[in-house]
Amino acid sequence: MSKRRALITGITGQDGSYLLEFLLAKDYEVHGVVRRVALEDPEHRLSRIMRYREQVQLHPASLESYASLYQVVAKVLPDECYHLASQSFVSYSFDDEFSTLNTNINGTHYLLSALKHNAPACRVYFAGSSEMFGKVEEIPQTERTRFHPRSTYGISKVAGFDLTRNYREAYGLHASSGILFNHESPRRGFEFVTRRISSGVARIAAGAQSELRLGNLDAQRDWGHAREYVEAMWLMLQQPEPDDYVIATGEMHSVREFAAAAFSWAGLDYRDYVTADAVLFRPAEVNTLLGDASKARERLGWRSRTSFQELVREMVEADCRAAGVGDAVLARLSPE
Ligand code: F7E
């Protein structure tokens, strides 16, 4: 039997790299959409997937170009398509609303349309986000909670979610959306708060830095491990019917708690190093996010397994090792 063929947009990112590993382990033929510049600068831009370079076929295309996505889909004819690519940094969406909306909404629309024309039987995953809940209308948030996005990033994800549902209802595409709450790992981009903290702790422990400036320490998030969240994406596409699912841990912690835990793993007190800088506050903040993933648990058999403390420890350990901190700190961080 021929291998199942998967196409991933955003394959070079945190989630894309974990999904690539997961699908290779399941013996998929994996294809990825990347920007042309990534192929020209592989050491840097393909760093998360370099070790799988021989096992994956990469295709240059842009979310801004319908023609380029159309050609990739027509060539690959995927059985499953995971649309993870987007401008995903919420802060940046306040600086450049227009490109966030254009790239994220059009990119999703172009891909869905290209699939409708070339591979209508393909099963599609759209990366929705808890940012769609924004100014939350109930706690915890479920698939039935109303959206109230607070940034153009959130708005673009609501539009992508609606487009995905519309392609399902109007054209019969097997298209599902995951409403993923924050998910982190040692592969998280350095601009996101958890990685800012874990890499900051590592530099401080290594003596290369003496303070860490953050924004709103009181924001609360539901943080899970990205490696587990990509399994949920795959499970959604194995269901007979497409649907939408909240993926979350069901536990909420503040940025302050994350910082306290991260510094404490390195034997430090965050209050000696962290300052809240008003410049880093967002014009419209999402203060609390807490997901209820009961539907995913019941229908997909999925649940989050990594505890908050373990997630923090893993991130701090990885950054401390990369920063070359001393053995005394590493001994605190290594699991028994
Ligand atoms: O911010 C606060 C910040 O940038 C988390 C993306 O993957 O998850 C992510 O979006 C919170 C916010 O992630 C700093 O104000 C404080 O309240 O790590 P973040 P995010 O905005 O929640 C969702 C699910 C997505 O879909 C997104 O694509 O932390 N915060 N101080 C800070 N945030 C940052 N970045 N940097 C700080 O210094």
mmCIF file of C-alpha atoms and ligand atoms in Angstrom:
data_model
loop_
_atom_site.group_PDB
_atom_site.id
_atom_site.type_symbol
_atom_site.label_atom_id
_atom_site.label_comp_id
_atom_site.label_asym_id
_atom_site.label_seq_id
_atom_site.Cartn_x
_atom_site.Cartn_y
_atom_site.Cartn_z
ATOM 1 C CA MET A 1 0.000 0.000 0.000
ATOM 2 C CA SER A 2 1.315 3.449 -0.835
ATOM 3 C CA LYS A 3 2.170 5.792 1.992
ATOM 4 C CA ARG A 4 -0.287 8.428 3.151
ATOM 5 C CA ARG A 5 0.806 11.867 1.980
ATOM 6 C CA ALA A 6 0.700 14.884 4.277
ATOM 7 C CA LEU A 7 1.293 18.532 3.414
ATOM 8 C CA ILE A 8 2.257 20.923 6.231
ATOM 9 C CA THR A 9 2.361 24.706 6.003
ATOM 10 C CA GLY A 10 4.499 26.244 8.745
ATOM 11 C CA ILE A 11 6.655 23.108 8.851
ATOM 12 C CA THR A 12 9.722 25.060 10.033
ATOM 13 C CA GLY A 13 7.985 26.319 13.185
ATOM 14 C CA GLN A 14 7.645 24.752 16.621
ATOM 15 C CA ASP A 15 4.441 22.859 15.847
ATOM 16 C CA GLY A 16 5.447 22.008 12.277
ATOM 17 C CA SER A 17 8.651 20.354 13.445
ATOM 18 C CA TYR A 18 6.880 18.231 16.079
ATOM 19 C CA LEU A 19 4.171 17.289 13.583
ATOM 20 C CA LEU A 20 6.796 16.306 11.015
ATOM 21 C CA GLU A 21 8.422 13.952 13.545
ATOM 22 C CA PHE A 22 5.056 12.517 14.535
ATOM 23 C CA LEU A 23 3.970 11.843 10.936
ATOM 24 C CA LEU A 24 7.336 10.350 9.922
ATOM 25 C CA ALA A 25 7.026 7.944 12.857
ATOM 26 C CA LYS A 26 3.634 6.938 11.429
ATOM 27 C CA ASP A 27 5.275 6.322 8.046
ATOM 28 C CA TYR A 28 3.703 9.239 6.175
ATOM 29 C CA GLU A 29 5.265 10.792 3.103
ATOM 30 C CA VAL A 30 5.659 14.354 4.376
ATOM 31 C CA HIS A 31 5.745 17.504 2.270
ATOM 32 C CA GLY A 32 6.225 21.013 3.598
ATOM 33 C CA VAL A 33 5.505 24.493 2.278
ATOM 34 C CA VAL A 34 8.347 26.910 3.013
ATOM 35 C CA ARG A 35 9.293 30.406 1.918
ATOM 36 C CA ARG A 36 11.927 30.525 -0.801
ATOM 37 C CA VAL A 37 14.263 32.441 1.541
ATOM 38 C CA ALA A 38 14.184 29.461 3.921
ATOM 39 C CA LEU A 39 15.694 27.226 1.247
ATOM 40 C CA GLU A 40 18.392 29.827 0.640
ATOM 41 C CA ASP A 41 19.295 30.053 4.338
ATOM 42 C CA PRO A 42 18.691 26.500 5.624
ATOM 43 C CA GLU A 43 21.095 26.552 8.607
ATOM 44 C CA HIS A 44 19.141 29.347 10.194
ATOM 45 C CA ARG A 45 15.595 29.092 8.888
ATOM 46 C CA LEU A 46 15.303 25.308 8.740
ATOM 47 C CA SER A 47 17.103 24.732 12.035
ATOM 48 C CA ARG A 48 14.198 22.906 13.715
ATOM 49 C CA ILE A 49 13.855 20.380 10.877
ATOM 50 C CA MET A 50 17.434 20.101 9.560
ATOM 51 C CA ARG A 51 17.903 16.614 10.972
ATOM 52 C CA TYR A 52 14.942 15.387 8.884
ATOM 53 C CA ARG A 53 16.008 17.197 5.712
ATOM 54 C CA GLU A 54 16.407 13.951 3.732
ATOM 55 C CA GLN A 55 13.026 12.598 4.846
ATOM 56 C CA VAL A 56 10.846 15.529 3.879
ATOM 57 C CA GLN A 57 10.079 17.209 0.567
ATOM 58 C CA LEU A 58 10.023 20.986 0.791
ATOM 59 C CA HIS A 59 8.206 23.195 -1.699
ATOM 60 C CA PRO A 60 8.736 26.955 -1.969
ATOM 61 C CA ALA A 61 5.494 28.954 -1.890
ATOM 62 C CA SER A 62 4.033 32.007 -0.205
ATOM 63 C CA LEU A 63 0.817 32.427 1.763
ATOM 64 C CA GLU A 64 0.424 35.679 -0.155
ATOM 65 C CA SER A 65 0.320 33.963 -3.545
ATOM 66 C CA TYR A 66 -2.664 31.876 -4.576
ATOM 67 C CA ALA A 67 -0.829 30.651 -7.675
ATOM 68 C CA SER A 68 2.107 29.312 -5.654
ATOM 69 C CA LEU A 69 -0.098 27.443 -3.156
ATOM 70 C CA TYR A 70 -2.276 26.119 -5.968
ATOM 71 C CA GLN A 71 0.769 24.675 -7.717
ATOM 72 C CA VAL A 72 2.081 22.960 -4.599
ATOM 73 C CA VAL A 73 -1.299 21.399 -3.807
ATOM 74 C CA ALA A 74 -1.744 20.273 -7.431
ATOM 75 C CA LYS A 75 1.710 18.662 -7.390
ATOM 76 C CA VAL A 76 1.544 16.974 -3.976
ATOM 77 C CA LEU A 77 -2.163 15.966 -4.007
ATOM 78 C CA PRO A 78 -2.117 15.402 -0.233
ATOM 79 C CA ASP A 79 -4.354 13.022 1.712
ATOM 80 C CA GLU A 80 -4.021 15.277 4.756
ATOM 81 C CA CYS A 81 -3.141 18.957 4.949
ATOM 82 C CA TYR A 82 -2.123 20.773 8.154
ATOM 83 C CA HIS A 83 -2.340 24.541 7.826
ATOM 84 C CA LEU A 84 -0.104 25.864 10.603
ATOM 85 C CA ALA A 85 1.586 28.809 8.888
ATOM 86 C CA SER A 86 0.623 32.327 9.927
ATOM 87 C CA GLN A 87 1.924 35.575 11.341
ATOM 88 C CA SER A 88 1.525 34.191 14.860
ATOM 89 C CA PHE A 89 3.049 36.806 17.170
ATOM 90 C CA VAL A 90 0.144 38.689 18.748
ATOM 91 C CA SER A 91 2.239 41.750 19.742
ATOM 92 C CA TYR A 92 3.413 42.212 16.167
ATOM 93 C CA SER A 93 -0.170 42.206 14.930
ATOM 94 C CA PHE A 94 -0.643 45.570 16.713
ATOM 95 C CA ASP A 95 2.301 47.037 14.784
ATOM 96 C CA ASP A 96 1.269 45.668 11.407
ATOM 97 C CA GLU A 97 -2.429 44.962 11.366
ATOM 98 C CA PHE A 98 -2.650 44.952 7.602
ATOM 99 C CA SER A 99 -0.083 42.284 6.839
ATOM 100 C CA THR A 100 -1.366 40.101 9.712
ATOM 101 C CA LEU A 101 -4.904 40.212 8.317
ATOM 102 C CA ASN A 102 -3.827 39.842 4.678
ATOM 103 C CA THR A 103 -1.404 36.984 5.224
ATOM 104 C CA ASN A 104 -3.460 35.016 7.709
ATOM 105 C CA ILE A 105 -6.893 35.370 6.127
ATOM 106 C CA ASN A 106 -5.874 35.185 2.469
ATOM 107 C CA GLY A 107 -3.359 32.410 3.118
ATOM 108 C CA THR A 108 -6.062 30.236 4.664
ATOM 109 C CA HIS A 109 -8.548 31.084 1.935
ATOM 110 C CA TYR A 110 -6.049 30.376 -0.861
ATOM 111 C CA LEU A 111 -5.107 27.024 0.615
ATOM 112 C CA LEU A 112 -8.711 25.913 1.136
ATOM 113 C CA SER A 113 -9.602 26.937 -2.400
ATOM 114 C CA ALA A 114 -6.555 25.167 -3.873
ATOM 115 C CA LEU A 115 -7.544 22.009 -1.980
ATOM 116 C CA LYS A 116 -11.160 22.257 -3.115
ATOM 117 C CA HIS A 117 -10.041 22.372 -6.750
ATOM 118 C CA ASN A 118 -7.210 19.836 -6.675
ATOM 119 C CA ALA A 119 -7.700 17.487 -3.743
ATOM 120 C CA PRO A 120 -11.320 17.669 -2.565
ATOM 121 C CA ALA A 121 -10.997 14.415 -0.586
ATOM 122 C CA CYS A 122 -8.028 15.750 1.395
ATOM 123 C CA ARG A 123 -8.574 16.056 5.156
ATOM 124 C CA VAL A 124 -7.684 19.529 6.357
ATOM 125 C CA TYR A 125 -6.575 20.908 9.711
ATOM 126 C CA PHE A 126 -6.765 24.631 10.449
ATOM 127 C CA ALA A 127 -4.790 26.033 13.367
ATOM 128 C CA GLY A 128 -7.358 28.072 15.252
ATOM 129 C CA SER A 129 -6.351 29.739 18.511
ATOM 130 C CA SER A 130 -7.557 30.566 22.005
ATOM 131 C CA GLU A 131 -6.853 34.188 21.013
ATOM 132 C CA MET A 132 -10.235 33.972 19.249
ATOM 133 C CA PHE A 133 -11.862 34.039 22.722
ATOM 134 C CA GLY A 134 -9.951 37.219 23.617
ATOM 135 C CA LYS A 135 -12.022 39.137 26.150
ATOM 136 C CA VAL A 136 -13.486 35.926 27.439
ATOM 137 C CA GLU A 137 -17.234 35.648 27.772
ATOM 138 C CA GLU A 138 -17.128 32.642 30.102
ATOM 139 C CA ILE A 139 -14.576 30.615 32.086
ATOM 140 C CA PRO A 140 -13.493 28.015 31.096
ATOM 141 C CA GLN A 141 -13.840 28.344 27.321
ATOM 142 C CA THR A 142 -15.361 25.530 25.264
ATOM 143 C CA GLU A 143 -16.240 25.064 21.577
ATOM 144 C CA ARG A 144 -19.531 26.844 22.341
ATOM 145 C CA THR A 145 -18.011 29.983 23.904
ATOM 146 C CA ARG A 146 -18.536 33.131 21.828
ATOM 147 C CA PHE A 147 -15.475 34.697 20.215
ATOM 148 C CA HIS A 148 -14.381 38.212 21.177
ATOM 149 C CA PRO A 149 -10.900 38.681 19.639
ATOM 150 C CA ARG A 150 -8.710 41.515 20.955
ATOM 151 C CA SER A 151 -6.100 41.793 18.179
ATOM 152 C CA THR A 152 -5.949 41.555 14.406
ATOM 153 C CA TYR A 153 -4.202 38.221 15.004
ATOM 154 C CA GLY A 154 -7.302 36.986 16.873
ATOM 155 C CA ILE A 155 -9.578 38.465 14.217
ATOM 156 C CA SER A 156 -7.611 36.735 11.448
ATOM 157 C CA LYS A 157 -7.984 33.420 13.273
ATOM 158 C CA VAL A 158 -11.748 33.888 13.668
ATOM 159 C CA ALA A 159 -11.934 34.552 9.918
ATOM 160 C CA GLY A 160 -9.837 31.441 9.201
ATOM 161 C CA PHE A 161 -12.052 29.401 11.510
ATOM 162 C CA ASP A 162 -15.187 30.650 9.711
ATOM 163 C CA LEU A 163 -13.634 29.997 6.292
ATOM 164 C CA THR A 164 -12.739 26.452 7.334
ATOM 165 C CA ARG A 165 -16.284 25.791 8.564
ATOM 166 C CA ASN A 166 -17.710 27.312 5.396
ATOM 167 C CA TYR A 167 -15.610 25.070 3.141
ATOM 168 C CA ARG A 168 -16.841 22.133 5.204
ATOM 169 C CA GLU A 169 -20.503 23.134 4.921
ATOM 170 C CA ALA A 170 -20.532 24.541 1.379
ATOM 171 C CA TYR A 171 -18.116 22.237 -0.457
ATOM 172 C CA GLY A 172 -18.068 19.124 1.713
ATOM 173 C CA LEU A 173 -14.370 19.392 2.603
ATOM 174 C CA HIS A 174 -13.281 17.248 5.570
ATOM 175 C CA ALA A 175 -11.983 20.390 7.301
ATOM 176 C CA SER A 176 -11.483 20.669 11.073
ATOM 177 C CA SER A 177 -10.229 23.443 13.327
ATOM 178 C CA GLY A 178 -8.274 23.006 16.508
ATOM 179 C CA ILE A 179 -8.796 25.812 19.011
ATOM 180 C CA LEU A 180 -5.373 25.420 20.549
ATOM 181 C CA PHE A 181 -4.510 27.188 23.761
ATOM 182 C CA ASN A 182 -0.882 28.282 24.308
ATOM 183 C CA HIS A 183 1.549 25.452 23.740
ATOM 184 C CA GLU A 184 5.233 25.698 24.406
ATOM 185 C CA SER A 185 8.466 23.710 24.298
ATOM 186 C CA PRO A 186 12.221 24.216 24.017
ATOM 187 C CA ARG A 187 11.509 24.896 20.316
ATOM 188 C CA ARG A 188 9.274 27.911 21.029
ATOM 189 C CA GLY A 189 10.270 31.145 19.262
ATOM 190 C CA PHE A 190 12.271 33.557 21.423
ATOM 191 C CA GLU A 191 9.654 36.324 21.119
ATOM 192 C CA PHE A 192 6.987 34.439 23.100
ATOM 193 C CA VAL A 193 6.899 34.995 26.848
ATOM 194 C CA THR A 194 7.730 31.469 28.007
ATOM 195 C CA ARG A 195 10.878 31.317 25.883
ATOM 196 C CA ARG A 196 11.824 34.883 26.796
ATOM 197 C CA ILE A 197 11.721 33.712 30.388
ATOM 198 C CA SER A 198 13.515 30.364 29.967
ATOM 199 C CA SER A 199 16.258 31.866 27.791
ATOM 200 C CA GLY A 200 16.536 34.853 30.160
ATOM 201 C CA VAL A 201 16.959 32.539 33.149
ATOM 202 C CA ALA A 202 19.676 30.657 31.266
ATOM 203 C CA ARG A 203 21.606 33.827 30.396
ATOM 204 C CA ILE A 204 21.301 35.083 33.972
ATOM 205 C CA ALA A 205 22.456 31.720 35.361
ATOM 206 C CA ALA A 206 25.383 31.801 32.923
ATOM 207 C CA GLY A 207 26.318 35.314 34.073
ATOM 208 C CA ALA A 208 25.648 36.858 30.666
ATOM 209 C CA GLN A 209 22.714 39.053 31.753
ATOM 210 C CA SER A 210 21.546 40.598 35.018
ATOM 211 C CA GLU A 211 17.885 41.492 34.492
ATOM 212 C CA LEU A 212 14.862 40.393 32.491
ATOM 213 C CA ARG A 213 12.324 42.923 31.251
ATOM 214 C CA LEU A 214 8.849 41.541 30.639
ATOM 215 C CA GLY A 215 5.416 43.053 29.997
ATOM 216 C CA ASN A 216 2.214 42.239 31.847
ATOM 217 C CA LEU A 217 3.089 39.748 34.591
ATOM 218 C CA ASP A 218 -0.550 39.288 35.605
ATOM 219 C CA ALA A 219 -1.783 37.862 32.290
ATOM 220 C CA GLN A 220 -2.925 34.267 32.754
ATOM 221 C CA ARG A 221 -2.617 31.480 30.244
ATOM 222 C CA ASP A 222 -3.370 27.774 29.854
ATOM 223 C CA TRP A 223 0.071 26.438 28.847
ATOM 224 C CA GLY A 224 0.571 22.915 27.483
ATOM 225 C CA HIS A 225 3.342 21.033 25.677
ATOM 226 C CA ALA A 226 3.448 21.486 21.881
ATOM 227 C CA ARG A 227 4.559 17.876 21.276
ATOM 228 C CA GLU A 228 1.236 16.648 22.669
ATOM 229 C CA TYR A 229 -0.832 19.267 20.848
ATOM 230 C CA VAL A 230 0.249 18.065 17.378
ATOM 231 C CA GLU A 231 -1.112 14.602 18.244
ATOM 232 C CA ALA A 232 -4.520 16.221 18.692
ATOM 233 C CA MET A 233 -4.260 17.751 15.205
ATOM 234 C CA TRP A 234 -3.687 14.329 13.702
ATOM 235 C CA LEU A 235 -6.474 12.707 15.745
ATOM 236 C CA MET A 236 -8.952 15.302 14.422
ATOM 237 C CA LEU A 237 -8.214 14.232 10.847
ATOM 238 C CA GLN A 238 -8.705 10.538 11.664
ATOM 239 C CA GLN A 239 -12.350 11.094 12.684
ATOM 240 C CA PRO A 240 -15.103 10.070 10.263
ATOM 241 C CA GLU A 241 -16.606 13.586 10.438
ATOM 242 C CA PRO A 242 -14.788 16.915 10.538
ATOM 243 C CA ASP A 243 -15.359 19.075 13.630
ATOM 244 C CA ASP A 244 -13.837 21.730 15.881
ATOM 245 C CA TYR A 245 -12.053 20.999 19.159
ATOM 246 C CA VAL A 246 -10.622 22.951 22.090
ATOM 247 C CA ILE A 247 -7.151 21.669 22.992
ATOM 248 C CA ALA A 248 -5.950 22.794 26.428
ATOM 249 C CA THR A 249 -4.695 21.576 29.797
ATOM 250 C CA GLY A 250 -7.548 22.969 31.923
ATOM 251 C CA GLU A 251 -5.010 24.707 34.208
ATOM 252 C CA MET A 252 -4.244 28.407 34.273
ATOM 253 C CA HIS A 253 -1.099 30.202 35.499
ATOM 254 C CA SER A 254 0.088 33.796 35.367
ATOM 255 C CA VAL A 255 3.222 35.023 33.611
ATOM 256 C CA ARG A 256 4.499 35.830 37.102
ATOM 257 C CA GLU A 257 4.007 32.183 38.159
ATOM 258 C CA PHE A 258 5.833 31.003 35.047
ATOM 259 C CA ALA A 259 8.734 33.327 35.846
ATOM 260 C CA ALA A 260 8.778 32.282 39.524
ATOM 261 C CA ALA A 261 8.893 28.596 38.557
ATOM 262 C CA ALA A 262 11.552 29.085 35.876
ATOM 263 C CA PHE A 263 13.916 31.057 38.108
ATOM 264 C CA SER A 264 13.352 28.686 40.974
ATOM 265 C CA TRP A 265 14.412 25.679 38.840
ATOM 266 C CA ALA A 266 17.748 27.463 38.432
ATOM 267 C CA GLY A 267 17.939 28.183 42.175
ATOM 268 C CA LEU A 268 17.103 31.892 41.724
ATOM 269 C CA ASP A 269 14.362 34.248 42.939
ATOM 270 C CA TYR A 270 12.599 35.969 40.008
ATOM 271 C CA ARG A 271 11.988 39.089 42.139
ATOM 272 C CA ASP A 272 15.707 39.813 42.045
ATOM 273 C CA TYR A 273 15.778 39.946 38.238
ATOM 274 C CA VAL A 274 12.375 40.548 36.621
ATOM 275 C CA THR A 275 10.914 43.993 35.974
ATOM 276 C CA ALA A 276 7.603 44.774 34.306
ATOM 277 C CA ASP A 277 8.145 47.292 31.508
ATOM 278 C CA ALA A 278 5.032 49.216 30.408
ATOM 279 C CA VAL A 279 6.463 49.447 26.873
ATOM 280 C CA LEU A 280 5.855 45.717 26.501
ATOM 281 C CA PHE A 281 2.182 45.882 27.511
ATOM 282 C CA ARG A 282 -0.324 45.326 24.686
ATOM 283 C CA PRO A 283 -2.859 47.985 23.649
ATOM 284 C CA ALA A 284 -5.633 45.424 24.240
ATOM 285 C CA GLU A 285 -4.666 42.520 26.470
ATOM 286 C CA VAL A 286 -6.179 39.073 26.761
ATOM 287 C CA ASN A 287 -6.101 38.741 30.538
ATOM 288 C CA THR A 288 -7.225 35.192 31.163
ATOM 289 C CA LEU A 289 -7.493 32.072 29.061
ATOM 290 C CA LEU A 290 -8.538 28.687 30.385
ATOM 291 C CA GLY A 291 -9.673 25.869 28.121
ATOM 292 C CA ASP A 292 -12.057 22.987 28.696
ATOM 293 C CA ALA A 293 -10.908 20.150 26.428
ATOM 294 C CA SER A 294 -13.659 17.681 27.477
ATOM 295 C CA LYS A 295 -14.852 17.215 23.903
ATOM 296 C CA ALA A 296 -11.338 16.282 22.708
ATOM 297 C CA ARG A 297 -10.989 13.906 25.640
ATOM 298 C CA GLU A 298 -14.306 12.187 24.941
ATOM 299 C CA ARG A 299 -14.221 12.057 21.137
ATOM 300 C CA LEU A 300 -10.484 11.924 20.359
ATOM 301 C CA GLY A 301 -9.227 10.239 23.519
ATOM 302 C CA TRP A 302 -6.746 13.135 23.823
ATOM 303 C CA ARG A 303 -5.548 14.697 27.036
ATOM 304 C CA SER A 304 -2.651 16.896 28.060
ATOM 305 C CA ARG A 305 -0.021 14.923 29.986
ATOM 306 C CA THR A 306 2.840 17.300 30.804
ATOM 307 C CA SER A 307 2.450 19.227 34.061
ATOM 308 C CA PHE A 308 3.115 22.969 34.280
ATOM 309 C CA GLN A 309 6.241 22.439 36.401
ATOM 310 C CA GLU A 310 7.598 19.807 34.034
ATOM 311 C CA LEU A 311 7.058 22.065 31.013
ATOM 312 C CA VAL A 312 8.897 24.926 32.713
ATOM 313 C CA ARG A 313 11.707 22.613 33.809
ATOM 314 C CA GLU A 314 12.192 21.162 30.321
ATOM 315 C CA MET A 315 12.403 24.626 28.750
ATOM 316 C CA VAL A 316 14.786 26.005 31.363
ATOM 317 C CA GLU A 317 16.986 22.921 31.168
ATOM 318 C CA ALA A 318 17.282 23.103 27.369
ATOM 319 C CA ASP A 319 18.193 26.798 27.442
ATOM 320 C CA CYS A 320 20.633 26.334 30.335
ATOM 321 C CA ARG A 321 22.419 23.549 28.463
ATOM 322 C CA ALA A 322 22.633 25.718 25.328
ATOM 323 C CA ALA A 323 23.976 28.650 27.382
ATOM 324 C CA GLY A 324 26.622 26.463 29.017
ATOM 325 C CA VAL A 325 25.615 27.083 32.625
ATOM 326 C CA GLY A 326 27.517 25.291 35.370
ATOM 327 C CA ASP A 327 26.951 21.707 36.532
ATOM 328 C CA ALA A 328 25.438 22.763 39.867
ATOM 329 C CA VAL A 329 22.482 24.385 38.083
ATOM 330 C CA LEU A 330 22.164 21.530 35.579
ATOM 331 C CA ALA A 331 22.049 19.000 38.406
ATOM 332 C CA ARG A 332 18.973 20.767 39.840
ATOM 333 C CA LEU A 333 17.325 20.638 36.411
ATOM 334 C CA SER A 334 18.031 17.093 35.281
ATOM 335 C CA PRO A 335 15.298 14.592 35.991
ATOM 336 C CA GLU A 336 16.256 11.811 38.415
HETATM 337 O O1 F7E B 1 2.095 36.120 25.438
HETATM 338 C C1 F7E B 1 2.280 38.427 28.303
HETATM 339 C C2 F7E B 1 1.519 38.867 27.089
HETATM 340 O O2 F7E B 1 3.377 36.247 23.301
HETATM 341 C C3 F7E B 1 1.473 35.514 26.534
HETATM 342 C C4 F7E B 1 0.790 32.553 20.252
HETATM 343 O O3 F7E B 1 1.324 31.277 19.982
HETATM 344 O O4 F7E B 1 -0.595 31.687 21.993
HETATM 345 C C5 F7E B 1 0.391 32.661 21.711
HETATM 346 O O5 F7E B 1 -0.122 33.973 21.921
HETATM 347 C C6 F7E B 1 1.105 36.544 27.578
HETATM 348 C C7 F7E B 1 0.428 37.805 27.024
HETATM 349 O O6 F7E B 1 1.621 34.431 23.655
HETATM 350 C C8 F7E B 1 5.729 39.464 27.900
HETATM 351 O O7 F7E B 1 1.024 40.201 27.280
HETATM 352 C C9 F7E B 1 4.227 39.507 29.461
HETATM 353 O O8 F7E B 1 -0.631 38.147 27.886
HETATM 354 O O9 F7E B 1 3.731 34.258 24.822
HETATM 355 P P1 F7E B 1 2.814 35.275 24.266
HETATM 356 P P2 F7E B 1 0.111 34.805 23.259
HETATM 357 O O10 F7E B 1 -0.040 36.221 22.900
HETATM 358 O O11 F7E B 1 -0.772 34.279 24.341
HETATM 359 C C10 F7E B 1 -1.795 31.760 21.220
HETATM 360 C C11 F7E B 1 -2.654 30.589 21.574
HETATM 361 C C12 F7E B 1 -1.546 31.919 19.769
HETATM 362 O O12 F7E B 1 -2.332 31.468 18.937
HETATM 363 C C13 F7E B 1 -0.416 32.795 19.358
HETATM 364 O O13 F7E B 1 -0.037 32.569 18.015
HETATM 365 O O14 F7E B 1 2.321 37.005 28.177
HETATM 366 N N1 F7E B 1 3.662 38.921 28.383
HETATM 367 N N2 F7E B 1 5.490 39.865 29.197
HETATM 368 C C14 F7E B 1 4.566 38.872 27.395
HETATM 369 N N3 F7E B 1 4.506 38.365 26.148
HETATM 370 C C15 F7E B 1 5.630 38.442 25.384
HETATM 371 N N4 F7E B 1 5.596 37.918 24.143
HETATM 372 N N5 F7E B 1 6.779 39.033 25.830
HETATM 373 C C16 F7E B 1 6.880 39.552 27.094
HETATM 374 O O15 F7E B 1 7.923 40.075 27.478
#
